[in-house]
Tab-separated table of C-alpha atoms in Angstrom:
chain	number	residue	atom	x	y	z
A	1	UNK	CA	0.145	0.031	-0.198
A	2	UNK	CA	1.818	3.269	-0.950
A	3	UNK	CA	1.547	6.152	1.336
A	4	UNK	CA	-1.708	8.791	0.674
A	5	UNK	CA	-0.862	11.985	-0.008
A	6	UNK	CA	-3.282	13.435	2.254
A	7	UNK	CA	-2.674	17.339	0.589
A	8	UNK	CA	-5.908	17.010	-1.576
A	9	UNK	CA	-8.147	16.742	1.670
A	10	UNK	CA	-6.729	19.427	3.375
A	11	UNK	CA	-6.881	22.016	0.141
A	12	UNK	CA	-10.169	20.855	-0.589
A	13	UNK	CA	-11.111	21.627	3.338
A	14	UNK	CA	-9.596	25.065	2.766
A	15	UNK	CA	-10.447	26.251	-1.073
A	16	UNK	CA	-14.700	25.209	0.122
A	17	UNK	CA	-13.959	27.032	3.287
A	18	UNK	CA	-12.405	30.124	2.172
A	19	UNK	CA	-14.604	30.427	-0.754
A	20	UNK	CA	-18.149	29.647	1.665
A	21	UNK	CA	-16.978	32.693	3.745
A	22	UNK	CA	-16.730	34.945	0.979
A	23	UNK	CA	-19.875	33.267	-0.712
A	24	UNK	CA	-21.999	33.936	2.808
A	25	UNK	CA	-20.826	37.259	3.644
A	26	UNK	CA	-21.244	38.393	0.077
A	27	UNK	CA	-24.342	36.564	-1.186
A	28	UNK	CA	-26.049	37.496	2.201
A	29	UNK	CA	-25.450	41.084	1.431
A	30	UNK	CA	-26.782	41.768	-1.955
A	31	UNK	CA	-29.641	39.563	-1.337
A	32	UNK	CA	-30.596	42.533	2.034
A	33	UNK	CA	-29.334	45.344	0.187
A	34	UNK	CA	-31.814	43.801	-3.017
A	35	UNK	CA	-34.882	42.450	-1.425
A	36	UNK	CA	-37.122	45.410	-1.030
A	37	UNK	CA	-35.143	47.758	-3.672
A	38	UNK	CA	-36.610	48.159	-7.463
A	39	UNK	CA	-34.636	49.910	-9.393
A	40	UNK	CA	-33.679	49.810	-12.970
A	41	UNK	CA	-31.817	46.919	-13.926
A	42	UNK	CA	-32.728	44.467	-11.297
A	43	UNK	CA	-33.194	41.853	-12.883
A	44	UNK	CA	-30.966	41.992	-14.855
A	45	UNK	CA	-27.600	42.357	-12.424
A	46	UNK	CA	-29.811	39.025	-11.103
A	47	UNK	CA	-30.049	37.314	-13.855
A	48	UNK	CA	-26.388	37.893	-14.313
A	49	UNK	CA	-25.523	36.655	-10.504
A	50	UNK	CA	-27.221	33.742	-11.550
A	51	UNK	CA	-25.682	33.379	-15.038
A	52	UNK	CA	-23.013	30.574	-13.345
A	53	UNK	CA	-26.182	27.866	-12.347
A	54	UNK	CA	-26.727	27.184	-15.738
A	55	UNK	CA	-23.427	27.890	-17.401
A	56	UNK	CA	-21.459	25.041	-18.288
A	57	UNK	CA	-18.291	24.910	-16.026
A	58	UNK	CA	-15.681	24.670	-18.863
A	59	UNK	CA	-17.752	28.253	-20.209
A	60	UNK	CA	-17.260	29.316	-16.149
A	61	UNK	CA	-13.687	28.310	-16.293
A	62	UNK	CA	-13.051	29.740	-20.159
A	63	UNK	CA	-14.277	33.582	-19.103
A	64	UNK	CA	-12.731	33.441	-15.191
A	65	UNK	CA	-9.241	32.634	-17.330
A	66	UNK	CA	-10.453	35.747	-19.910
A	67	UNK	CA	-10.950	37.818	-16.820
A	68	UNK	CA	-8.136	36.283	-14.513
A	69	UNK	CA	-5.050	35.038	-17.271
A	70	UNK	CA	-2.093	36.874	-17.273
A	71	UNK	CA	-3.537	38.836	-20.604
A	72	UNK	CA	-7.057	39.636	-19.033
A	73	UNK	CA	-8.896	42.067	-17.651
A	74	UNK	CA	-8.175	41.470	-14.124
A	75	UNK	CA	-5.286	39.112	-14.025
A	76	UNK	CA	-2.705	41.726	-15.767
A	77	UNK	CA	-3.739	44.418	-13.334
A	78	UNK	CA	-3.506	42.433	-10.341
A	79	UNK	CA	-0.364	40.859	-11.918
A	80	UNK	CA	1.250	44.866	-12.282
A	81	UNK	CA	0.044	46.322	-9.053
A	82	UNK	CA	0.301	43.216	-6.412
A	83	UNK	CA	2.892	40.792	-7.924
A	84	UNK	CA	0.145	38.296	-7.584
A	85	UNK	CA	-0.642	35.719	-9.954
A	86	UNK	CA	-4.508	33.775	-9.960
A	87	UNK	CA	-4.233	31.534	-12.422
A	88	UNK	CA	-2.470	27.935	-11.462
A	89	UNK	CA	-2.519	28.777	-7.767
A	90	UNK	CA	-5.212	27.634	-5.328
A	91	UNK	CA	-6.835	30.916	-5.296
A	92	UNK	CA	-7.783	30.547	-8.744
A	93	UNK	CA	-9.287	27.160	-6.892
A	94	UNK	CA	-10.965	29.598	-4.284
A	95	UNK	CA	-12.374	32.082	-7.450
A	96	UNK	CA	-13.940	29.415	-9.508
A	97	UNK	CA	-15.236	27.849	-6.376
A	98	UNK	CA	-17.108	31.433	-5.512
A	99	UNK	CA	-18.165	31.850	-8.892
A	100	UNK	CA	-20.087	29.068	-9.087
A	101	UNK	CA	-21.287	28.972	-5.889
A	102	UNK	CA	-22.640	32.220	-5.320
A	103	UNK	CA	-25.836	31.950	-7.013
A	104	UNK	CA	-26.465	29.385	-4.615
A	105	UNK	CA	-26.728	31.393	-1.516
A	106	UNK	CA	-27.329	34.279	-3.279
A	107	UNK	CA	-31.265	32.473	-4.425
A	108	UNK	CA	-30.964	30.879	-0.556
A	109	UNK	CA	-30.714	34.262	0.829
A	110	UNK	CA	-32.760	36.873	-0.612
A	111	UNK	CA	-35.717	34.108	-0.726
A	112	UNK	CA	-34.954	34.110	2.960
A	113	UNK	CA	-35.212	38.169	3.319
A	114	UNK	CA	-38.261	38.720	0.646
A	115	UNK	CA	-40.113	36.047	2.640
A	116	UNK	CA	-39.605	37.342	6.500
A	117	UNK	CA	-42.981	39.721	7.776
A	118	UNK	CA	-40.935	43.556	7.437
A	119	UNK	CA	-43.856	44.317	9.993
A	120	UNK	CA	-41.642	43.026	12.463
A	121	UNK	CA	-39.129	45.175	11.194
A	122	UNK	CA	-40.965	48.394	11.425
A	123	UNK	CA	-42.346	47.226	15.087
A	124	UNK	CA	-38.744	47.716	16.132
A	125	UNK	CA	-37.788	50.502	14.422
A	126	UNK	CA	-40.746	52.406	15.404
A	127	UNK	CA	-39.457	51.143	19.384
A	128	UNK	CA	-36.006	52.839	18.319
A	129	UNK	CA	-33.677	50.671	17.648
A	130	UNK	CA	-31.058	51.109	15.466
A	131	UNK	CA	-31.258	49.568	11.704
A	132	UNK	CA	-27.808	47.754	12.770
A	133	UNK	CA	-29.628	46.112	15.856
A	134	UNK	CA	-32.961	45.318	13.425
A	135	UNK	CA	-30.801	43.501	11.093
A	136	UNK	CA	-28.949	41.338	14.149
A	137	UNK	CA	-32.265	41.214	16.591
A	138	UNK	CA	-34.479	40.595	13.631
A	139	UNK	CA	-34.026	40.232	10.238
A	140	UNK	CA	-31.241	38.138	10.638
A	141	UNK	CA	-32.203	35.888	13.063
A	142	UNK	CA	-35.892	35.016	11.466
A	143	UNK	CA	-33.579	34.691	8.027
A	144	UNK	CA	-31.095	32.088	8.828
A	145	UNK	CA	-32.600	29.106	8.234
A	146	UNK	CA	-32.870	30.174	4.786
A	147	UNK	CA	-29.400	31.748	4.866
A	148	UNK	CA	-28.166	28.917	6.345
A	149	UNK	CA	-29.259	26.354	3.401
A	150	UNK	CA	-27.446	28.785	1.291
A	151	UNK	CA	-24.112	28.334	3.814
A	152	UNK	CA	-24.683	24.314	3.113
A	153	UNK	CA	-25.324	24.927	-0.458
A	154	UNK	CA	-22.523	26.458	-1.447
A	155	UNK	CA	-19.957	24.855	0.622
A	156	UNK	CA	-21.049	21.532	-1.271
A	157	UNK	CA	-20.904	23.426	-4.180
A	158	UNK	CA	-17.605	24.270	-3.488
A	159	UNK	CA	-16.127	21.077	-2.006
A	160	UNK	CA	-16.976	19.249	-5.607
A	161	UNK	CA	-16.421	22.272	-7.878
A	162	UNK	CA	-14.142	20.253	-11.091
A	163	UNK	CA	-14.773	21.980	-14.425
A	164	UNK	CA	-13.881	25.573	-13.656
A	165	UNK	CA	-11.425	24.468	-10.564
A	166	UNK	CA	-8.789	22.997	-14.286
A	167	UNK	CA	-9.284	25.852	-16.297
A	168	UNK	CA	-8.524	27.994	-14.089
A	169	UNK	CA	-5.778	26.779	-11.451
A	170	UNK	CA	-4.418	24.031	-13.326
A	171	UNK	CA	-3.611	20.260	-12.454
A	172	UNK	CA	-0.218	20.826	-10.078
A	173	UNK	CA	-0.237	17.633	-7.876
A	174	UNK	CA	0.653	19.299	-4.171
A	175	UNK	CA	-1.061	22.651	-5.346
A	176	UNK	CA	-3.918	22.484	-6.705
A	177	UNK	CA	-4.869	19.078	-7.149
A	178	UNK	CA	-8.451	19.504	-5.127
A	179	UNK	CA	-10.528	15.684	-4.240
A	180	UNK	CA	-12.533	15.835	-7.566
A	181	UNK	CA	-9.276	16.452	-9.552
A	182	UNK	CA	-7.603	13.898	-7.672
A	183	UNK	CA	-10.351	11.482	-8.709
A	184	UNK	CA	-10.570	12.530	-12.288
A	185	UNK	CA	-6.724	12.531	-13.160
A	186	UNK	CA	-6.807	8.697	-10.861
A	187	UNK	CA	-9.959	7.489	-12.774
A	188	UNK	CA	-8.008	8.823	-16.364
A	189	UNK	CA	-4.674	6.761	-15.347
A	190	UNK	CA	-6.536	3.979	-14.629
A	191	UNK	CA	-6.173	3.982	-10.779
A	192	UNK	CA	-8.685	2.583	-8.968
A	193	UNK	CA	-7.812	2.184	-5.872
A	194	UNK	CA	-6.468	6.086	-5.938
A	195	UNK	CA	-9.828	6.993	-7.188
A	196	UNK	CA	-11.885	4.875	-4.950
A	197	UNK	CA	-10.404	6.162	-1.825
A	198	UNK	CA	-11.251	9.288	-2.532
A	199	UNK	CA	-14.341	8.990	-3.650
A	200	UNK	CA	-15.415	7.251	-0.729
A	201	UNK	CA	-13.470	10.363	1.408
A	202	UNK	CA	-15.837	12.941	-0.225
A	203	UNK	CA	-19.037	10.932	-0.149
A	204	UNK	CA	-18.184	10.689	3.604
A	205	UNK	CA	-17.324	14.697	3.787
A	206	UNK	CA	-20.111	15.523	1.554
A	207	UNK	CA	-22.635	13.307	3.685
A	208	UNK	CA	-21.069	14.255	6.996
A	209	UNK	CA	-21.261	18.042	6.215
A	210	UNK	CA	-25.230	18.396	5.608
A	211	UNK	CA	-25.559	16.313	7.768
A	212	UNK	CA	-23.618	18.071	10.344
A	213	UNK	CA	-25.419	21.259	9.343
A	214	UNK	CA	-28.801	20.165	9.227
A	215	UNK	CA	-28.857	19.286	12.849
A	216	UNK	CA	-27.038	22.553	13.240
A	217	UNK	CA	-30.208	24.245	11.989
A	218	UNK	CA	-32.953	22.058	13.235
A	219	UNK	CA	-30.688	23.236	16.939
A	220	UNK	CA	-30.953	27.101	16.677
A	221	UNK	CA	-34.074	27.398	14.970
A	222	UNK	CA	-35.501	25.172	17.932
A	223	UNK	CA	-33.516	27.717	19.915
A	224	UNK	CA	-34.270	31.026	18.082
A	225	UNK	CA	-37.802	29.606	18.665
A	226	UNK	CA	-37.837	28.918	22.440
A	227	UNK	CA	-35.972	32.469	22.816
A	228	UNK	CA	-38.761	34.617	21.346
A	229	UNK	CA	-41.618	32.538	23.846
H	1	UNK	CA	-6.439	-6.858	-8.753
H	2	UNK	CA	-9.169	-4.993	-7.405
H	3	UNK	CA	-10.186	-3.972	-10.769
H	4	UNK	CA	-10.892	-7.980	-11.547
H	5	UNK	CA	-15.118	-6.472	-10.750
H	6	UNK	CA	-14.564	-4.159	-13.455
H	7	UNK	CA	-13.684	-6.757	-15.993
H	8	UNK	CA	-15.936	-8.808	-14.773
H	9	UNK	CA	-18.776	-5.660	-15.462
H	10	UNK	CA	-17.262	-4.909	-19.215
H	11	UNK	CA	-17.409	-8.603	-19.641
H	12	UNK	CA	-21.125	-8.998	-18.551
H	13	UNK	CA	-21.699	-5.233	-20.666
H	14	UNK	CA	-20.729	-6.724	-23.437
H	15	UNK	CA	-22.102	-9.919	-23.854
H	16	UNK	CA	-25.496	-8.529	-23.497
H	17	UNK	CA	-24.636	-5.961	-26.137
H	18	UNK	CA	-23.270	-8.732	-28.238
H	19	UNK	CA	-26.915	-10.818	-27.535
H	20	UNK	CA	-28.631	-7.677	-28.418
H	21	UNK	CA	-27.071	-7.203	-31.596
H	22	UNK	CA	-27.326	-10.368	-32.732
H	23	UNK	CA	-31.396	-10.594	-32.997
H	24	UNK	CA	-31.075	-7.260	-34.672
H	25	UNK	CA	-28.626	-8.313	-37.399
H	26	UNK	CA	-31.272	-10.161	-38.857
H	27	UNK	CA	-33.626	-8.041	-39.865
H	28	UNK	CA	-31.024	-4.813	-40.878
H	29	UNK	CA	-27.447	-4.511	-41.803
H	30	UNK	CA	-28.095	-4.902	-45.217
H	31	UNK	CA	-26.198	-2.500	-47.694
H	32	UNK	CA	-27.744	0.755	-48.965
H	33	UNK	CA	-29.530	1.491	-45.598
H	34	UNK	CA	-27.502	4.420	-43.794
H	35	UNK	CA	-25.308	4.156	-41.255
H	36	UNK	CA	-24.086	5.969	-38.375
H	37	UNK	CA	-20.928	5.338	-38.168
H	38	UNK	CA	-19.715	6.148	-34.634
H	39	UNK	CA	-15.902	6.533	-34.256
H	40	UNK	CA	-13.661	7.470	-30.710
H	41	UNK	CA	-10.654	9.033	-31.983
H	42	UNK	CA	-8.155	11.007	-30.249
H	43	UNK	CA	-8.580	14.792	-28.993
H	44	UNK	CA	-5.366	15.908	-31.203
H	45	UNK	CA	-7.753	14.502	-34.524
H	46	UNK	CA	-10.520	17.013	-33.899
H	47	UNK	CA	-9.960	19.372	-36.867
H	48	UNK	CA	-8.331	16.958	-39.628
H	49	UNK	CA	-11.396	14.679	-39.140
H	50	UNK	CA	-13.637	17.683	-39.202
H	51	UNK	CA	-12.305	17.780	-42.230
H	52	UNK	CA	-12.376	14.579	-43.557
H	53	UNK	CA	-16.115	13.825	-42.621
H	54	UNK	CA	-17.362	16.026	-45.901
H	55	UNK	CA	-15.022	14.044	-48.263
H	56	UNK	CA	-15.512	10.695	-46.469
H	57	UNK	CA	-19.627	11.232	-46.753
H	58	UNK	CA	-19.634	12.403	-50.889
H	59	UNK	CA	-17.621	9.039	-51.876
H	60	UNK	CA	-20.110	7.156	-48.888
H	61	UNK	CA	-23.290	8.807	-49.415
H	62	UNK	CA	-24.808	5.801	-47.661
H	63	UNK	CA	-23.022	6.080	-44.372
H	64	UNK	CA	-22.706	9.512	-41.331
H	65	UNK	CA	-19.826	10.279	-39.247
H	66	UNK	CA	-20.264	10.901	-35.679
H	67	UNK	CA	-17.422	11.416	-33.712
H	68	UNK	CA	-17.115	11.411	-30.351
H	69	UNK	CA	-13.400	13.217	-29.236
H	70	UNK	CA	-11.648	12.723	-25.784
H	71	UNK	CA	-8.257	11.925	-24.329
H	72	UNK	CA	-7.069	8.472	-25.838
H	73	UNK	CA	-6.797	6.879	-22.247
H	74	UNK	CA	-10.487	7.846	-21.877
H	75	UNK	CA	-11.862	6.414	-24.644
H	76	UNK	CA	-10.237	2.936	-23.973
H	77	UNK	CA	-12.471	3.139	-20.568
H	78	UNK	CA	-15.332	3.965	-22.788
H	79	UNK	CA	-14.965	1.151	-24.774
H	80	UNK	CA	-13.895	-0.996	-22.240
H	81	UNK	CA	-17.276	-0.132	-20.385
H	82	UNK	CA	-19.266	-0.949	-24.055
H	83	UNK	CA	-19.727	2.383	-25.069
H	84	UNK	CA	-21.041	2.114	-28.785
H	85	UNK	CA	-18.271	2.759	-31.086
H	86	UNK	CA	-17.606	1.295	-34.475
H	87	UNK	CA	-13.938	2.901	-35.512
H	88	UNK	CA	-11.131	3.714	-32.112
H	89	UNK	CA	-8.144	6.188	-33.232
H	90	UNK	CA	-5.855	6.358	-31.201
H	91	UNK	CA	-2.635	9.043	-30.400
H	92	UNK	CA	-0.459	6.282	-28.770
H	93	UNK	CA	0.323	2.298	-29.392
H	94	UNK	CA	0.069	1.930	-25.613
H	95	UNK	CA	-3.969	2.456	-25.228
H	96	UNK	CA	-4.850	0.507	-28.670
H	97	UNK	CA	-2.629	-2.495	-26.904
H	98	UNK	CA	-4.386	-2.356	-23.706
H	99	UNK	CA	-7.813	-3.124	-26.037
H	100	UNK	CA	-6.247	-5.440	-27.966
H	101	UNK	CA	-4.743	-7.323	-25.129
H	102	UNK	CA	-8.832	-7.093	-24.324
H	103	UNK	CA	-10.079	-8.188	-27.599
H	104	UNK	CA	-11.967	-5.467	-27.666
H	105	UNK	CA	-10.824	-4.399	-31.350
H	106	UNK	CA	-10.817	-6.227	-34.601
H	107	UNK	CA	-6.646	-7.077	-34.907
H	108	UNK	CA	-6.666	-7.881	-38.573
H	109	UNK	CA	-7.819	-4.031	-39.203
H	110	UNK	CA	-5.405	-2.308	-36.848
H	111	UNK	CA	-3.669	0.055	-39.198
H	112	UNK	CA	-0.973	2.841	-38.341
H	113	UNK	CA	-2.701	5.587	-40.411
H	114	UNK	CA	-0.475	8.484	-39.587
H	115	UNK	CA	2.077	10.121	-37.664
H	116	UNK	CA	2.940	13.538	-35.377
H	117	UNK	CA	5.689	14.863	-33.281
H	118	UNK	CA	6.467	17.023	-30.576
H	119	UNK	CA	7.042	20.844	-30.859
H	120	UNK	CA	7.849	23.113	-27.613
H	121	UNK	CA	5.500	26.268	-28.462
H	122	UNK	CA	5.167	29.804	-26.737
H	123	UNK	CA	3.101	32.546	-26.998
H	124	UNK	CA	3.571	34.083	-30.077
H	125	UNK	CA	4.521	37.592	-28.354
H	126	UNK	CA	6.737	35.824	-26.552
H	127	UNK	CA	9.906	37.157	-25.684
H	128	UNK	CA	11.834	33.985	-24.529
H	129	UNK	CA	14.842	32.885	-26.384
H	130	UNK	CA	14.391	29.181	-26.636
H	131	UNK	CA	15.040	27.597	-29.984
H	132	UNK	CA	16.107	24.044	-28.918
H	133	UNK	CA	14.447	22.167	-26.051
H	134	UNK	CA	18.027	21.822	-24.448
H	135	UNK	CA	17.921	25.938	-24.001
H	136	UNK	CA	14.921	25.564	-21.517
H	137	UNK	CA	16.008	27.215	-18.576
H	138	UNK	CA	13.382	25.937	-15.402
H	139	UNK	CA	14.749	29.541	-13.459
H	140	UNK	CA	13.141	31.756	-16.502
H	141	UNK	CA	9.662	30.553	-16.749
H	142	UNK	CA	7.031	30.417	-14.027
H	143	UNK	CA	4.811	28.262	-15.819
H	144	UNK	CA	5.410	24.845	-18.337
H	145	UNK	CA	2.485	23.210	-19.538
H	146	UNK	CA	2.438	19.669	-20.490
H	147	UNK	CA	-0.054	16.861	-20.569
H	148	UNK	CA	-0.414	14.510	-17.504
H	149	UNK	CA	1.809	11.695	-18.117
H	150	UNK	CA	-0.586	8.975	-16.488
H	151	UNK	CA	-3.657	9.530	-18.925
H	152	UNK	CA	-2.615	11.931	-21.648
H	153	UNK	CA	-0.144	10.238	-24.608
H	154	UNK	CA	1.482	13.718	-25.464
H	155	UNK	CA	2.398	13.922	-21.566
H	156	UNK	CA	3.751	10.561	-21.780
H	157	UNK	CA	6.125	11.229	-24.838
H	158	UNK	CA	6.672	15.355	-23.083
H	159	UNK	CA	7.754	13.729	-20.069
H	160	UNK	CA	10.129	11.265	-22.190
H	161	UNK	CA	11.852	14.214	-23.497
H	162	UNK	CA	12.303	15.726	-20.660
H	163	UNK	CA	13.720	13.116	-18.934
H	164	UNK	CA	15.917	12.820	-21.376
H	165	UNK	CA	17.125	15.930	-21.535
H	166	UNK	CA	17.650	15.730	-17.545
H	167	UNK	CA	14.981	18.985	-17.372
H	168	UNK	CA	12.090	16.273	-15.472
H	169	UNK	CA	13.325	17.365	-12.052
H	170	UNK	CA	14.516	20.750	-12.597
H	171	UNK	CA	11.018	21.722	-13.851
H	172	UNK	CA	8.823	19.837	-11.269
H	173	UNK	CA	7.988	23.010	-9.722
H	174	UNK	CA	7.060	24.691	-12.738
H	175	UNK	CA	4.825	22.060	-14.343
H	176	UNK	CA	1.137	22.214	-15.024
H	177	UNK	CA	-0.293	18.984	-16.331
H	178	UNK	CA	-3.172	19.599	-18.178
H	179	UNK	CA	-6.209	16.982	-18.990
H	180	UNK	CA	-5.902	17.029	-22.718
H	181	UNK	CA	-3.465	19.116	-25.062
H	182	UNK	CA	-5.727	21.159	-26.184
H	183	UNK	CA	-5.719	22.521	-22.847
H	184	UNK	CA	-2.157	22.730	-22.930
H	185	UNK	CA	-2.511	24.660	-25.825
H	186	UNK	CA	-5.145	27.215	-24.565
H	187	UNK	CA	-2.890	27.594	-21.416
H	188	UNK	CA	-0.081	28.554	-23.389
H	189	UNK	CA	-1.958	31.195	-25.876
H	190	UNK	CA	-3.584	32.873	-23.191
H	191	UNK	CA	-0.161	33.372	-21.832
H	192	UNK	CA	-0.602	31.689	-18.631
H	193	UNK	CA	1.962	28.693	-19.001
H	194	UNK	CA	5.351	30.230	-20.634
H	195	UNK	CA	5.755	27.764	-22.525
H	196	UNK	CA	4.094	24.308	-23.523
H	197	UNK	CA	4.821	21.221	-25.341
H	198	UNK	CA	1.871	19.487	-28.029
H	199	UNK	CA	1.860	18.126	-31.441
H	200	UNK	CA	2.816	19.895	-34.275
H	201	UNK	CA	-0.652	19.502	-35.928
H	202	UNK	CA	-2.114	21.527	-32.847
H	203	UNK	CA	0.601	24.079	-33.061
H	204	UNK	CA	-0.417	24.594	-36.514
H	205	UNK	CA	-3.974	24.805	-36.270
H	206	UNK	CA	-3.565	27.829	-33.517
H	207	UNK	CA	-2.417	31.774	-34.667
H	208	UNK	CA	-2.082	32.643	-31.382
H	209	UNK	CA	1.898	30.157	-30.252
H	210	UNK	CA	5.065	29.876	-31.880
H	211	UNK	CA	6.756	26.862	-32.678
H	212	UNK	CA	10.111	27.410	-31.041
H	213	UNK	CA	11.284	23.684	-31.069
H	214	UNK	CA	10.949	19.795	-32.508
H	215	UNK	CA	11.866	17.036	-30.358
H	216	UNK	CA	13.783	14.828	-31.832
H	217	UNK	CA	11.949	11.643	-32.333
H	218	UNK	CA	14.705	8.786	-30.550
H	219	UNK	CA	13.432	11.061	-27.567
H	220	UNK	CA	10.718	9.706	-26.914
H	221	UNK	CA	8.449	6.286	-28.063
H	222	UNK	CA	6.875	6.402	-31.898
H	223	UNK	CA	3.762	8.569	-32.055
H	224	UNK	CA	1.943	6.911	-34.573
H	225	UNK	CA	-1.919	6.950	-34.897
H	226	UNK	CA	-3.174	2.998	-34.418
H	227	UNK	CA	-6.721	2.875	-35.759
H	228	UNK	CA	-8.782	-0.224	-36.056
H	229	UNK	CA	-12.607	-1.602	-35.931
H	230	UNK	CA	-13.967	-2.048	-32.960
H	231	UNK	CA	-14.542	-5.606	-31.786
H	232	UNK	CA	-18.262	-5.175	-30.921
H	233	UNK	CA	-19.018	-2.881	-34.058
H	234	UNK	CA	-22.517	-3.892	-35.560
H	235	UNK	CA	-21.230	-2.021	-38.826
H	236	UNK	CA	-17.459	-3.531	-39.411
H	237	UNK	CA	-17.875	-3.047	-43.667
H	238	UNK	CA	-17.987	0.767	-43.319
H	239	UNK	CA	-15.571	1.179	-40.479
H	240	UNK	CA	-12.894	-0.866	-42.804
H	241	UNK	CA	-14.437	1.258	-45.599
H	242	UNK	CA	-13.182	4.636	-43.339
H	243	UNK	CA	-9.649	3.322	-42.181
H	244	UNK	CA	-9.178	2.528	-45.912
H	245	UNK	CA	-9.983	5.911	-46.702
H	246	UNK	CA	-8.023	7.408	-43.944
H	247	UNK	CA	-5.007	5.772	-45.042
H	248	UNK	CA	-5.624	6.472	-48.665
H	249	UNK	CA	-4.198	9.743	-50.940
H	250	UNK	CA	-7.193	11.888	-50.194
H	251	UNK	CA	-7.562	10.740	-46.727
H	252	UNK	CA	-3.059	11.451	-45.938
H	253	UNK	CA	-3.236	14.724	-47.758
H	254	UNK	CA	-6.115	16.061	-45.427
H	255	UNK	CA	-4.137	14.390	-42.540
H	256	UNK	CA	-0.672	16.638	-43.615
H	257	UNK	CA	-2.758	19.466	-43.989
H	258	UNK	CA	-3.646	20.133	-40.456
H	259	UNK	CA	0.433	19.164	-39.670
H	260	UNK	CA	0.200	15.662	-39.144
H	261	UNK	CA	3.157	13.272	-41.051
């Protein structure tokens, strides 16, 4: 039995973890910002947000290459000003993961914010609560189940991301080989033992994450209900 | 040995398929009826075969060609798993040998229909001064794009060349692996990799890259493209006709046009 290299596991957790944090904050922010506002171009902007959900991963990957490549709009700027190259690094994997999981977070968060009762927030305002206090004590707790659903989906999507990541981050063993990438190349080269190992690993990882978050969400929803009573 | 079950499953699928085809052959399969020929071909053949399609279909109006392009390694797996396929065009003898050992191709029809060479490429505006493979300076580049050696034939040949030149170890930290030869090309075209190694046929179809050097064929195993009729094909006559066309003058001319030899 060859010694197993665990970098794909650590890398996958790092990439999906960082991407989920960013996506959660950005998704919740934009969803809250847009929830009750109507402005010109809102539908267009929202459609743009959700576009990565329906595009094939290779198209997303190619688009990201055009943006973040050495000669790309953002890529050349990053290289010139910060000497940062995104392509062929784990940061590229994070960016790919952010782009494909953002729609899931945004969608869940906007549903959550739109469905909550605005009168509850207004009641708090009439009692002199600041906007921040309203958000912290009313809006956020009430929207929490929806936000959590978005969080779970984003993490799971980030963990499984392959197509766009392969294009943007490349396949560099030890540096950008996330679990899906390790599985793909193990299968391609006929190394079924290695492929099976990582398949079992990612199934266990995905399943336990969702199980844990489901359990956690039920518990925290229960807790908020109890607090309200 | 853990793959044993895989063979059992693929054998079972094949037996099922064979059983079905026997039943069907009695009703159809007579000449003159339109036939759809499924050609599983190495990704590097994409443009040459697309071009060849019209010429071949003009000569054989009853046959429609359908292509399935992927890396040779992936095609082998698809055929092993019983994917419907009439002709297999591989970018490496090794992959063809594998199917031959498993008796999944008709050995008598096997033919090396073309050859290719390895070239070192850079983005067309690159300022790198490299005229020979030996000139590659690992310190002067950030990223070196090659095919994944375990699964992509072009990657395996590239590794052989780099090992021969004692560049494999020094380049380790610079190497980016592509899942097929076209991805290697894309990495170089977009300027993300400074250098890359692809087939001359791939370099030829891109106007975004320039060829810096050709590899000495003695540095790597022969890059020949073997083709054969898949043992399980229901249209073996038509499949043979396509292989004959590939090796004909007309076929050779089109292949040459796309950088094959």
